[in-house]
Amino acid sequence: MNAAGPLRTDDDAGLVAAYLEHVRVGKRLAERTVALYTEDLRKLAGFAREAGVALPQVQMHHVRRWIAQMHSGGRSPRGIALVLSGWRGFYTWLARQGITQHHPVRDVRAPKAGKPLPKALAVDDAVRLAEHTQADDHPGLEARDACITELLYGCGLRIGELVGLDVAASASARGWIDLDAGEAHVLGKGSKRRSVPVGRAALAALRRWLEARAAWAGGDAALFIGQRGQRLTPQHIRVRLKRRSLQAGLTAPVHPHMLRHSFASHVLQSSGDLRAVQELLGHANIGTTQVYTRLDFQHLAQVYDAAHPRARGGPGKS
């Protein structure tokens, strides 16, 4: 019952006004919230008017169609979810007033928000990070960190695959690098093994690191070790890579997976071969790889003339 008299089921404007009065006075919602509800219900009333149906007679198929219209018109999934929340409250109130016996919005959900695009470095930034030299750092640390950066960016390795590398192949090794063949053999997700080509720049960095590593080597078979001879942890590599990226002058800190994204993005831009990138990354499903096709690659085409710049000694060199 409304203070102004019985609510009329054929008076859409009166129903909307009564509900807004309810949320403003009865529920004491903030004016900003009431204003948003007002806009949402004005949109609902407009859709119903165009469809030639009164608000109490709106059905679920109407609501689904209107959602599709909003989505195709550019409304974000989050924005649609907020609109539906306003509509849902309105129809819950109508049901409590005995004006409608059904709830056309209760089981309707907004479209799923798209997955965020992976963050990839621009080619110039990736190359700057790979070629950066920290002169005041310990020579061994500099050689090790440079090699780590080259392998993450040049091979697209996961951080777990990188730390699992041993200095030599063995029956117990999770992974290793064949210097002569120029291949990295790694154990990926699902205990699946794969081989990845290692570019010229990464191989040169690896040789420099192996020379420095000899001074630290203890009993650990790990390829990447600290000064005490123990295998590096993923967290240690994250900290070192972040430090290196800031020292190289990049505007944002870099994490290992960002270099994997950069590897995939840059190779796909240059080659256009999605299946090859899937195999290089070790993705079981090509749908996982397809996310890279959504990235804007146009600015990269001016820099790349080969599948990967570090594999050929630098951008623009063949």
XYZ file of C-alpha atoms in Angstrom:
318
model
C 0.000 0.000 0.000
C 1.322 3.435 -0.936
C 0.792 6.534 1.202
C -0.851 8.213 -1.800
C -3.309 5.337 -2.257
C -3.386 1.804 -3.695
C -0.735 1.041 -6.274
C -2.033 0.517 -9.790
C -0.474 -2.338 -11.747
C -1.003 -0.455 -15.027
C 0.847 2.658 -13.859
C 4.542 2.046 -14.507
C 5.559 5.555 -13.569
C 3.622 5.333 -10.303
C 5.236 1.986 -9.421
C 8.707 3.337 -10.066
C 8.025 6.476 -8.037
C 6.650 4.433 -5.138
C 9.660 2.145 -5.116
C 12.100 5.051 -5.192
C 10.250 6.624 -2.284
C 10.548 3.314 -0.455
C 14.323 3.090 -0.872
C 14.811 6.773 -0.060
C 12.593 6.972 3.022
C 12.014 3.382 4.138
C 15.520 2.057 3.529
C 17.226 5.448 3.973
C 19.601 4.920 1.094
C 22.004 7.677 0.155
C 20.892 10.214 -2.427
C 23.608 9.044 -4.798
C 22.306 5.468 -4.602
C 18.731 6.623 -5.150
C 19.890 8.598 -8.187
C 21.511 5.493 -9.634
C 18.364 3.441 -9.000
C 16.338 6.155 -10.690
C 18.489 5.958 -13.798
C 18.378 2.137 -13.843
C 14.587 2.051 -13.528
C 14.165 4.762 -16.147
C 16.108 2.502 -18.497
C 13.953 -0.488 -17.515
C 10.737 1.460 -18.113
C 12.042 2.582 -21.505
C 12.810 -0.993 -22.549
C 9.352 -2.148 -21.386
C 7.641 0.693 -23.225
C 9.436 -0.180 -26.474
C 8.436 -3.829 -26.026
C 4.817 -2.867 -25.348
C 4.713 -4.586 -21.972
C 3.863 -3.201 -18.519
C 6.578 -3.523 -15.871
C 4.683 -6.119 -13.763
C 4.297 -8.299 -16.878
C 7.980 -8.284 -17.863
C 9.311 -11.809 -18.424
C 12.796 -13.280 -18.148
C 13.201 -13.407 -21.929
C 12.607 -9.646 -22.044
C 15.332 -9.038 -19.485
C 17.789 -11.284 -21.324
C 17.140 -9.442 -24.573
C 17.663 -6.069 -22.918
C 20.923 -7.272 -21.386
C 22.096 -8.326 -24.841
C 21.191 -4.875 -26.177
C 23.165 -3.144 -23.428
C 26.136 -5.442 -23.935
C 26.227 -4.975 -27.706
C 25.916 -1.239 -27.099
C 29.185 -1.250 -25.177
C 27.980 -1.490 -21.575
C 30.537 -3.368 -19.501
C 29.645 -6.630 -17.710
C 30.188 -4.863 -14.389
C 27.898 -2.006 -15.414
C 25.208 -4.464 -16.486
C 25.536 -6.321 -13.186
C 24.875 -3.074 -11.309
C 21.820 -2.356 -13.472
C 20.482 -5.851 -12.831
C 20.981 -5.346 -9.110
C 18.718 -2.289 -9.256
C 16.103 -4.104 -11.298
C 16.264 -7.107 -8.986
C 15.479 -4.958 -5.954
C 12.535 -3.378 -7.775
C 10.927 -6.719 -8.649
C 11.548 -8.099 -5.172
C 9.592 -5.112 -3.840
C 6.803 -5.592 -6.430
C 6.414 -9.211 -5.301
C 6.179 -8.153 -1.657
C 3.468 -5.698 -2.617
C 1.535 -8.507 -4.293
C 1.721 -6.718 -7.644
C 3.519 -9.526 -9.469
C 3.748 -13.254 -8.877
C 7.025 -13.822 -10.686
C 10.532 -12.388 -10.586
C 11.956 -11.930 -14.110
C 15.410 -10.868 -12.889
C 16.116 -13.300 -10.036
C 17.942 -15.923 -12.112
C 19.423 -13.606 -14.724
C 23.143 -12.904 -14.566
C 25.275 -10.327 -16.288
C 27.695 -11.424 -19.044
C 31.006 -12.689 -17.768
C 33.745 -10.142 -17.756
C 36.519 -10.926 -20.197
C 39.832 -12.084 -18.823
C 42.326 -9.264 -18.532
C 44.972 -9.211 -21.197
C 48.390 -10.432 -20.135
C 50.875 -7.664 -19.497
C 53.662 -7.718 -22.035
C 56.606 -5.388 -22.411
C 57.160 -3.335 -25.522
C 59.978 -4.742 -27.630
C 62.301 -1.837 -26.842
C 61.764 -2.300 -23.097
C 62.285 -6.064 -23.277
C 65.539 -5.646 -25.205
C 66.700 -2.876 -22.858
C 66.112 -5.153 -19.877
C 67.943 -8.054 -21.514
C 70.919 -5.930 -22.545
C 71.168 -3.994 -19.280
C 74.441 -4.323 -17.371
C 74.716 -3.357 -13.729
C 78.371 -2.312 -13.544
C 78.503 -1.936 -9.761
C 77.009 -5.392 -9.112
C 79.042 -8.489 -8.288
C 80.229 -9.921 -11.655
C 78.805 -13.332 -10.811
C 75.430 -11.926 -9.828
C 75.343 -9.780 -12.956
C 76.147 -12.774 -15.190
C 73.533 -14.922 -13.446
C 70.772 -12.307 -13.566
C 71.497 -11.538 -17.219
C 71.235 -15.232 -18.058
C 67.967 -15.574 -16.138
C 66.506 -12.611 -18.000
C 67.590 -13.959 -21.385
C 66.080 -17.393 -20.733
C 62.777 -16.034 -19.411
C 62.357 -13.675 -22.344
C 64.186 -15.686 -25.016
C 62.524 -19.037 -24.262
C 59.243 -18.095 -22.591
C 59.939 -20.325 -19.596
C 57.742 -20.405 -16.544
C 59.487 -19.462 -13.307
C 59.075 -23.048 -12.025
C 60.654 -24.412 -15.183
C 63.566 -22.025 -14.843
C 64.402 -22.851 -11.222
C 64.054 -26.563 -12.031
C 66.912 -26.477 -14.542
C 70.032 -28.452 -13.654
C 73.487 -27.667 -14.897
C 73.641 -30.994 -16.746
C 71.285 -33.696 -17.998
C 70.691 -36.655 -15.702
C 68.041 -39.226 -14.888
C 66.842 -37.128 -11.950
C 67.021 -33.707 -13.639
C 63.738 -31.866 -14.102
C 65.313 -29.825 -16.870
C 68.585 -28.857 -18.477
C 70.009 -26.921 -21.423
C 71.863 -28.595 -24.272
C 74.441 -25.975 -25.281
C 75.514 -27.803 -28.425
C 71.969 -28.290 -29.719
C 70.771 -24.904 -28.465
C 67.734 -26.406 -26.738
C 66.217 -26.145 -23.287
C 64.516 -29.292 -22.006
C 62.010 -28.451 -19.278
C 59.350 -30.088 -17.160
C 56.159 -28.029 -17.448
C 52.677 -28.167 -16.002
C 51.149 -31.593 -15.691
C 54.669 -33.092 -15.656
C 54.821 -32.639 -19.425
C 58.259 -32.314 -20.945
C 59.004 -30.066 -23.886
C 62.021 -28.705 -25.740
C 62.409 -25.012 -26.510
C 64.988 -23.407 -28.830
C 67.512 -21.201 -27.062
C 68.589 -18.129 -29.029
C 72.131 -16.924 -29.645
C 71.970 -14.163 -27.035
C 70.697 -16.529 -24.338
C 73.367 -19.127 -25.140
C 76.093 -16.492 -24.877
C 74.681 -15.338 -21.531
C 74.530 -18.944 -20.340
C 78.205 -19.531 -21.166
C 79.170 -16.405 -19.219
C 77.122 -17.569 -16.258
C 78.586 -21.080 -16.293
C 82.081 -19.587 -16.034
C 81.022 -17.468 -13.036
C 79.047 -20.316 -11.477
C 82.180 -22.462 -11.109
C 83.368 -20.203 -8.277
C 80.190 -20.832 -6.262
C 79.414 -24.433 -7.124
C 78.849 -26.747 -4.222
C 77.021 -30.031 -4.294
C 73.795 -28.697 -5.789
C 73.080 -29.718 -9.378
C 70.959 -26.616 -9.962
C 71.842 -24.378 -12.891
C 70.948 -21.222 -10.990
C 72.461 -21.005 -7.539
C 73.271 -18.352 -4.970
C 76.712 -17.507 -3.666
C 76.378 -20.318 -1.100
C 75.813 -22.857 -3.837
C 72.114 -23.493 -3.203
C 69.369 -23.586 -5.841
C 67.572 -20.260 -6.199
C 63.926 -20.006 -5.176
C 61.226 -18.415 -7.359
C 60.880 -15.582 -4.851
C 64.593 -14.805 -5.009
C 64.393 -14.544 -8.801
C 61.322 -12.303 -8.605
C 63.161 -9.906 -6.294
C 66.272 -9.829 -8.487
C 64.286 -9.309 -11.688
C 62.277 -6.479 -10.161
C 65.517 -4.836 -9.033
C 67.062 -5.270 -12.484
C 64.055 -3.786 -14.288
C 64.074 -0.675 -12.115
C 67.832 -0.271 -12.540
C 67.380 -0.570 -16.304
C 65.035 2.417 -16.190
C 61.763 0.656 -16.986
C 58.717 2.564 -15.754
C 57.175 -0.449 -13.993
C 58.756 -3.406 -12.189
C 58.939 -6.601 -14.224
C 57.993 -10.039 -12.922
C 59.014 -13.370 -14.525
C 55.628 -14.159 -16.075
C 55.626 -10.770 -17.783
C 58.683 -11.891 -19.743
C 56.882 -15.109 -20.731
C 53.967 -12.987 -21.986
C 56.408 -10.759 -23.850
C 58.051 -13.785 -25.476
C 54.686 -15.112 -26.687
C 53.399 -11.736 -27.847
C 56.509 -10.811 -29.791
C 56.930 -14.187 -31.478
C 53.242 -14.322 -32.432
C 53.377 -10.800 -33.827
C 56.289 -11.684 -36.030
C 55.354 -15.202 -37.112
C 51.550 -15.242 -36.888
C 51.839 -18.960 -36.074
C 49.548 -19.593 -33.118
C 50.173 -23.353 -33.080
C 53.918 -22.851 -32.885
C 53.550 -20.413 -29.989
C 51.266 -22.916 -28.241
C 53.961 -25.572 -28.523
C 56.727 -23.231 -27.380
C 54.736 -22.213 -24.306
C 53.652 -25.757 -23.496
C 49.939 -24.945 -23.469
C 47.735 -28.024 -23.501
C 44.824 -26.062 -25.005
C 45.229 -23.589 -27.840
C 42.449 -21.504 -26.266
C 44.963 -20.536 -23.587
C 47.350 -19.296 -26.270
C 44.669 -17.375 -28.159
C 44.637 -14.654 -25.515
C 47.762 -13.264 -27.191
C 45.856 -12.644 -30.408
C 43.891 -9.952 -28.567
C 46.955 -7.844 -27.914
C 47.672 -4.850 -30.123
C 50.761 -5.783 -32.090
C 50.862 -3.032 -34.713
C 53.558 -1.003 -32.998
C 55.766 -4.090 -32.805
C 55.851 -4.674 -36.558
C 58.228 -1.741 -37.057
C 60.754 -3.294 -34.688
C 60.602 -6.987 -35.542
C 61.840 -8.579 -38.757
C 62.371 -11.996 -37.239
C 60.550 -14.319 -34.890
C 62.465 -13.052 -31.881
C 65.095 -10.313 -31.641
C 67.321 -12.062 -29.114
C 67.518 -15.129 -31.303
C 69.223 -13.081 -34.049
C 71.416 -10.789 -32.035
C 69.048 -7.824 -31.724
C 66.128 -6.078 -33.408
C 66.463 -5.396 -37.092
C 69.385 -7.804 -37.611
C 68.995 -10.848 -39.823
